[in-house]
Short mmCIF file of C-alpha atoms in Angstrom, two decimals:
data_model
loop_
_atom_site.label_atom_id
_atom_site.label_comp_id
_atom_site.label_asym_id
_atom_site.label_seq_id
_atom_site.Cartn_x
_atom_site.Cartn_y
_atom_site.Cartn_z
CA ARG A 901 -0.19 0.11 -0.13
CA PHE A 902 3.12 2.33 0.26
CA ALA A 903 2.81 4.94 -2.03
CA ALA A 904 -0.40 3.99 -3.56
CA ARG A 905 -2.00 7.43 -3.01
CA ALA A 906 1.18 9.27 -4.35
CA LEU A 907 0.91 7.06 -7.62
CA ALA A 908 -2.88 8.05 -7.80
CA ASP A 909 -2.06 11.57 -7.99
CA LYS A 910 0.57 11.11 -10.58
CA ILE A 911 -2.01 9.16 -13.00
CA GLU A 912 -4.82 11.65 -12.42
CA ALA A 913 -2.25 14.67 -13.38
CA LEU A 914 -1.50 12.97 -16.74
CA LEU A 915 -5.38 12.18 -17.42
CA PRO A 916 -7.88 15.01 -19.37
CA PRO A 917 -10.47 16.50 -17.16
CA SER A 918 -13.16 14.20 -15.99
CA ASP A 919 -15.93 16.12 -18.07
CA GLN A 920 -13.44 15.43 -21.54
CA ILE A 921 -12.94 11.85 -20.74
CA GLY A 922 -14.30 10.05 -23.72
CA ASP A 923 -12.90 6.56 -24.68
CA GLU A 924 -12.73 3.39 -22.59
CA THR A 925 -9.30 3.07 -21.83
CA THR A 926 -9.10 6.34 -20.06
CA THR A 927 -12.02 5.90 -17.87
CA ARG A 928 -10.82 2.44 -16.87
CA ILE A 929 -7.19 3.92 -16.03
CA GLY A 930 -9.15 6.64 -13.91
CA THR A 931 -11.16 3.90 -12.05
CA VAL A 932 -7.66 2.46 -11.20
CA ALA A 933 -6.54 5.68 -9.56
CA ALA A 934 -9.39 6.19 -7.51
CA ARG A 935 -9.53 2.47 -6.43
CA LEU A 936 -5.58 2.56 -5.56
CA ARG A 937 -6.26 6.34 -3.34
CA ALA A 938 -8.72 4.31 -1.63
CA GLY A 939 -6.49 1.44 -1.09
CA GLU A 940 -8.60 -1.11 -3.17
CA PHE A 941 -6.62 -3.47 -5.31
CA ILE A 942 -9.86 -4.53 -7.04
CA GLY A 943 -9.41 -5.17 -10.64
CA GLU A 944 -11.60 -3.42 -13.79
CA GLY A 945 -12.90 -4.20 -17.02
CA PHE A 946 -13.09 -8.38 -17.42
CA GLU A 947 -11.16 -8.57 -14.25
CA GLU A 948 -14.01 -6.35 -12.37
CA GLY A 949 -14.08 -7.59 -8.51
CA ALA A 950 -10.77 -9.61 -8.94
CA VAL A 951 -8.40 -8.34 -6.02
CA HIS A 952 -5.02 -7.87 -6.95
CA THR A 953 -1.56 -8.65 -5.30
CA ALA A 954 2.03 -9.07 -6.18
CA TYR A 955 3.79 -11.84 -5.38
CA VAL A 956 7.30 -10.64 -4.30
CA THR A 957 10.72 -12.58 -3.93
CA SER A 958 13.20 -10.40 -1.80
CA PHE A 959 16.90 -9.87 -2.62
CA CYS A 960 19.31 -8.17 -0.59
CA GLN A 961 22.35 -6.61 -2.58
CA GLU A 962 25.29 -6.94 0.41
CA GLY A 963 25.10 -10.98 0.89
CA ASP A 964 27.06 -10.41 4.40
CA LEU A 965 25.08 -7.52 6.23
CA LEU A 966 24.87 -8.07 10.06
CA SER A 967 21.06 -6.53 10.47
CA GLN A 968 20.24 -9.19 7.95
CA TRP A 969 21.81 -12.00 9.69
CA ARG A 970 19.92 -10.85 12.67
CA GLY A 971 16.61 -10.22 11.05
CA TYR A 972 16.55 -13.43 8.59
CA GLY A 973 19.38 -15.44 8.91
CA SER A 974 18.50 -17.58 12.38
CA SER A 975 20.54 -14.91 14.44
CA GLY A 976 23.86 -15.76 12.21
CA GLY A 977 23.32 -19.48 12.23
CA GLY A 978 21.64 -19.43 8.35
CA TYR A 979 23.42 -18.94 5.02
CA SER A 980 22.64 -16.02 2.43
CA VAL A 981 22.73 -17.51 -1.14
CA GLU A 982 23.74 -15.33 -3.93
CA PHE A 983 21.92 -16.00 -7.37
CA ARG A 984 23.15 -14.96 -10.64
CA THR A 985 21.40 -11.94 -12.21
CA ASP A 986 20.84 -13.45 -15.34
CA ALA A 987 19.21 -16.77 -14.15
CA LEU A 988 16.69 -14.53 -12.00
CA ARG A 989 15.81 -12.63 -15.26
CA GLU A 990 14.96 -15.76 -17.05
CA LEU A 991 12.44 -17.16 -14.53
CA ASN A 992 9.01 -17.64 -16.06
CA SER A 993 5.83 -17.86 -14.25
CA PRO A 994 2.78 -19.62 -14.30
CA PHE A 995 -0.08 -19.47 -16.97
CA GLY A 996 -3.57 -20.58 -16.63
CA GLN A 997 -6.53 -20.64 -14.32
CA ALA A 998 -5.90 -21.54 -10.88
CA GLY A 999 -6.23 -25.10 -9.71
CA ASN A 1000 -5.35 -26.33 -13.29
CA GLU A 1001 -2.05 -28.68 -12.71
CA GLU A 1002 -1.62 -28.88 -16.58
CA VAL A 1003 -0.45 -24.86 -16.83
CA GLY A 1004 2.39 -23.70 -18.88
CA TYR A 1005 4.97 -20.89 -17.84
CA LEU A 1006 5.68 -18.00 -19.71
CA GLY A 1007 7.73 -14.95 -18.88
CA GLY A 1008 6.33 -12.06 -16.61
CA SER A 1009 8.35 -11.80 -13.73
CA ILE A 1010 10.10 -8.77 -13.16
CA LEU A 1011 13.06 -8.18 -11.46
CA GLN A 1012 13.49 -4.16 -10.00
CA GLN A 1013 15.40 -2.27 -7.72
CA VAL A 1014 13.56 -1.00 -4.51
CA VAL A 1015 12.74 2.45 -4.34
CA TYR A 1016 12.83 3.85 -1.11
CA GLY A 1017 10.55 6.54 -0.11
CA VAL A 1018 8.05 8.56 -2.31
CA ASP A 1019 10.50 8.95 -5.18
CA GLU A 1020 8.97 11.80 -7.78
CA GLU A 1021 10.67 10.57 -10.65
CA ALA A 1022 10.49 7.22 -10.12
CA LEU A 1023 6.38 7.84 -9.40
CA ASP A 1024 6.09 10.00 -12.87
CA SER A 1025 7.84 7.23 -14.54
CA ALA A 1026 5.27 4.46 -13.19
CA ALA A 1027 2.32 6.84 -13.91
CA ARG A 1028 3.29 7.43 -17.80
CA ASN A 1029 3.82 3.16 -17.81
CA LEU A 1030 0.16 3.07 -16.68
CA VAL A 1031 -1.31 5.65 -19.05
CA HIS A 1032 0.36 5.23 -21.84
CA PRO A 1033 1.47 1.04 -21.80
CA ASP A 1034 3.50 -0.55 -24.25
CA ARG A 1035 1.77 -3.31 -24.29
CA TYR A 1036 -1.61 -4.51 -23.38
CA ILE A 1037 -1.87 -5.35 -19.31
CA SER A 1038 -4.50 -4.78 -17.08
CA SER A 1039 -4.18 -1.78 -15.41
CA MET A 1040 -4.86 -2.81 -11.96
CA THR A 1041 -1.99 -5.64 -12.42
CA ALA A 1042 0.19 -2.75 -13.59
CA ALA A 1043 -0.57 -0.60 -10.87
CA VAL A 1044 0.16 -3.09 -8.47
CA ALA A 1045 3.22 -4.59 -10.12
CA GLU A 1046 4.58 -0.72 -10.05
CA LEU A 1047 3.51 -0.31 -6.47
CA ALA A 1048 5.77 -3.52 -5.26
CA ARG A 1049 8.46 -1.45 -6.21
CA PHE A 1050 8.38 1.08 -3.38
CA LYS A 1051 9.02 0.73 0.08
CA ASP A 1052 9.21 2.79 3.56
CA PRO A 1053 12.79 4.52 3.47
CA ALA A 1054 13.18 3.04 7.11
CA PHE A 1055 14.31 -0.37 5.27
CA SER A 1056 16.89 1.38 2.74
CA GLU A 1057 20.21 -0.32 4.52
CA GLU A 1058 18.48 -3.44 3.10
CA ASN A 1059 19.45 -2.45 -0.60
CA GLU A 1060 16.58 -4.54 -1.64
CA TRP A 1061 15.87 -6.00 -5.37
CA ARG A 1062 12.69 -7.44 -6.00
CA LEU A 1063 11.22 -10.38 -8.27
CA ILE A 1064 7.88 -9.19 -8.79
CA ARG A 1065 4.92 -10.83 -10.58
CA ALA A 1066 1.37 -9.13 -10.23
CA ALA A 1067 -2.02 -11.01 -10.99
CA GLY A 1068 -5.74 -11.32 -9.75
CA THR A 1069 -5.67 -13.41 -6.66
CA TYR A 1070 -8.55 -15.86 -8.15
CA ALA A 1071 -6.82 -16.69 -11.47
CA MET A 1072 -2.81 -17.21 -10.61
CA ALA A 1073 -2.23 -20.87 -10.37
CA CYS A 1074 -0.92 -20.83 -6.79
CA ARG A 1075 0.60 -23.19 -4.45
CA TYR A 1076 0.04 -22.72 -0.21
CA ARG A 1077 2.50 -22.96 2.44
CA SER A 1078 2.12 -22.07 6.26
CA SER A 1079 3.91 -19.43 7.75
CA PRO A 1080 5.82 -19.95 11.10
CA THR A 1081 2.73 -18.40 13.10
CA GLY A 1082 0.22 -20.85 11.01
CA ALA A 1083 -1.02 -18.87 8.38
CA ILE A 1084 -1.62 -20.03 4.89
CA VAL A 1085 0.73 -18.16 2.64
CA PRO A 1086 -0.20 -18.53 -1.09
CA TYR A 1087 2.70 -18.35 -3.48
CA ILE A 1088 3.91 -19.25 -7.17
CA GLN A 1089 6.24 -21.49 -8.53
CA LEU A 1090 8.83 -20.10 -11.16
CA HIS A 1091 10.69 -21.95 -13.71
CA ARG A 1092 14.04 -21.11 -15.17
CA PHE A 1093 13.17 -22.73 -18.48
CA HIS A 1094 10.14 -22.11 -20.74
CA TRP A 1095 7.85 -25.10 -20.22
CA ASP A 1096 8.01 -26.34 -23.92
CA LYS A 1097 11.59 -25.98 -24.28
CA PRO A 1098 13.63 -29.19 -22.83
CA HIS A 1099 17.10 -28.62 -21.74
CA ASP A 1100 20.27 -30.25 -20.05
CA ALA A 1101 21.26 -28.81 -16.82
CA PHE A 1102 24.47 -30.20 -16.99
CA THR A 1103 25.46 -27.65 -19.91
CA VAL A 1104 23.75 -24.63 -18.10
CA ALA A 1105 25.23 -22.68 -15.53
CA SER A 1106 23.51 -23.06 -11.84
CA ALA A 1107 21.31 -20.29 -10.78
CA ILE A 1108 23.44 -20.37 -7.76
CA LYS A 1109 26.43 -18.37 -7.77
CA SER A 1110 27.69 -18.55 -4.23
CA VAL A 1111 26.69 -19.20 -0.43
CA THR A 1112 28.01 -17.66 2.41
CA VAL A 1113 28.02 -19.50 5.91
CA GLY A 1114 26.66 -17.14 8.54
CA PRO A 1115 28.32 -15.69 11.42
CA GLY A 1116 26.91 -17.88 14.09
CA PRO A 1117 28.46 -20.92 16.03
CA ASP A 1118 30.02 -24.09 14.75
CA THR A 1119 30.97 -21.98 11.57
CA ALA A 1120 33.43 -24.73 10.44
CA ILE A 1121 31.03 -27.52 10.58
CA ARG A 1122 28.31 -25.74 9.13
CA ARG A 1123 30.80 -25.01 5.96
CA ASP A 1124 31.50 -28.64 5.70
CA SER A 1125 28.03 -29.58 5.75
CA LEU A 1126 27.31 -27.27 3.17
CA LEU A 1127 30.38 -28.18 0.82
CA GLN A 1128 29.16 -31.56 0.95
CA LEU A 1129 25.56 -30.88 0.21
CA MET A 1130 26.89 -28.75 -2.80
CA GLN A 1131 29.32 -31.61 -4.30
CA GLN A 1132 26.47 -34.20 -3.88
CA ARG A 1133 23.39 -31.96 -5.56
CA GLY A 1134 25.72 -31.04 -8.66
CA PHE A 1135 26.75 -27.35 -7.79
CA ARG A 1136 30.19 -27.78 -8.38
CA ASP A 1137 30.57 -24.14 -9.71
CA VAL A 1138 29.18 -22.52 -6.90
CA GLN A 1139 31.37 -20.69 -4.56
CA ILE A 1140 31.71 -20.91 -0.77
CA HIS A 1141 31.99 -18.32 1.59
CA THR A 1142 32.27 -17.92 5.66
CA SER A 1143 31.06 -14.55 6.81
CA ALA A 1144 33.55 -11.38 8.08
CA ILE A 1145 31.41 -10.16 10.83
CA PRO A 1146 32.66 -11.00 13.87
CA PHE A 1147 28.79 -11.90 15.75
CA ARG A 1148 27.92 -15.16 17.56
CA GLY A 1149 24.33 -14.77 17.91
#
């Protein structure tokens, strides 16, 4: 929801006065702006009534950051996995109706650097993309994808990048898992290679570039176990590092 009202302002500033709006597309985009302002991420047109959301995977630009180990790395006892950027850009998302196990996969996930705060230039660009799209896409889907790039500046230390796929919540072919608190969490499974193009996994570089062992206890044991796992699973081109941070949890 962060920056939704600011984006609505930018969209409306690009639209003609309400008494001069005549075409269906402009009317639809005006409706999307009004719904963003109200905090209602509901589709328009043929997606009228469908709640929209963004499925997001978050990455930190820095692989050995104390705040990340404390917040997400089991107090330093976890691992930091570095992915190849080109592999992330190759990921394909599901295409088809929810509940259909025979869906194909197609491109659609977007790797974007997070914008911290209400950045005027970034919002102007997002609004232009919505009002003058270069391809057809549901306006609310596009709006939610744009908003997923923005985050409160209090989190700026993370230098976050996000892999984003926006869609109507009832149309996307989701899987489900439970959170640590027991909540049901919908997610989508991405595939690196197009569903109808077979590939030989031994001829393609791993999507994982390196793994850093966290600064918690038993570092040597955890590093040896990680090396064994990587070797047995065929990840022989993955570099293994140990955190340089003097933190023991």
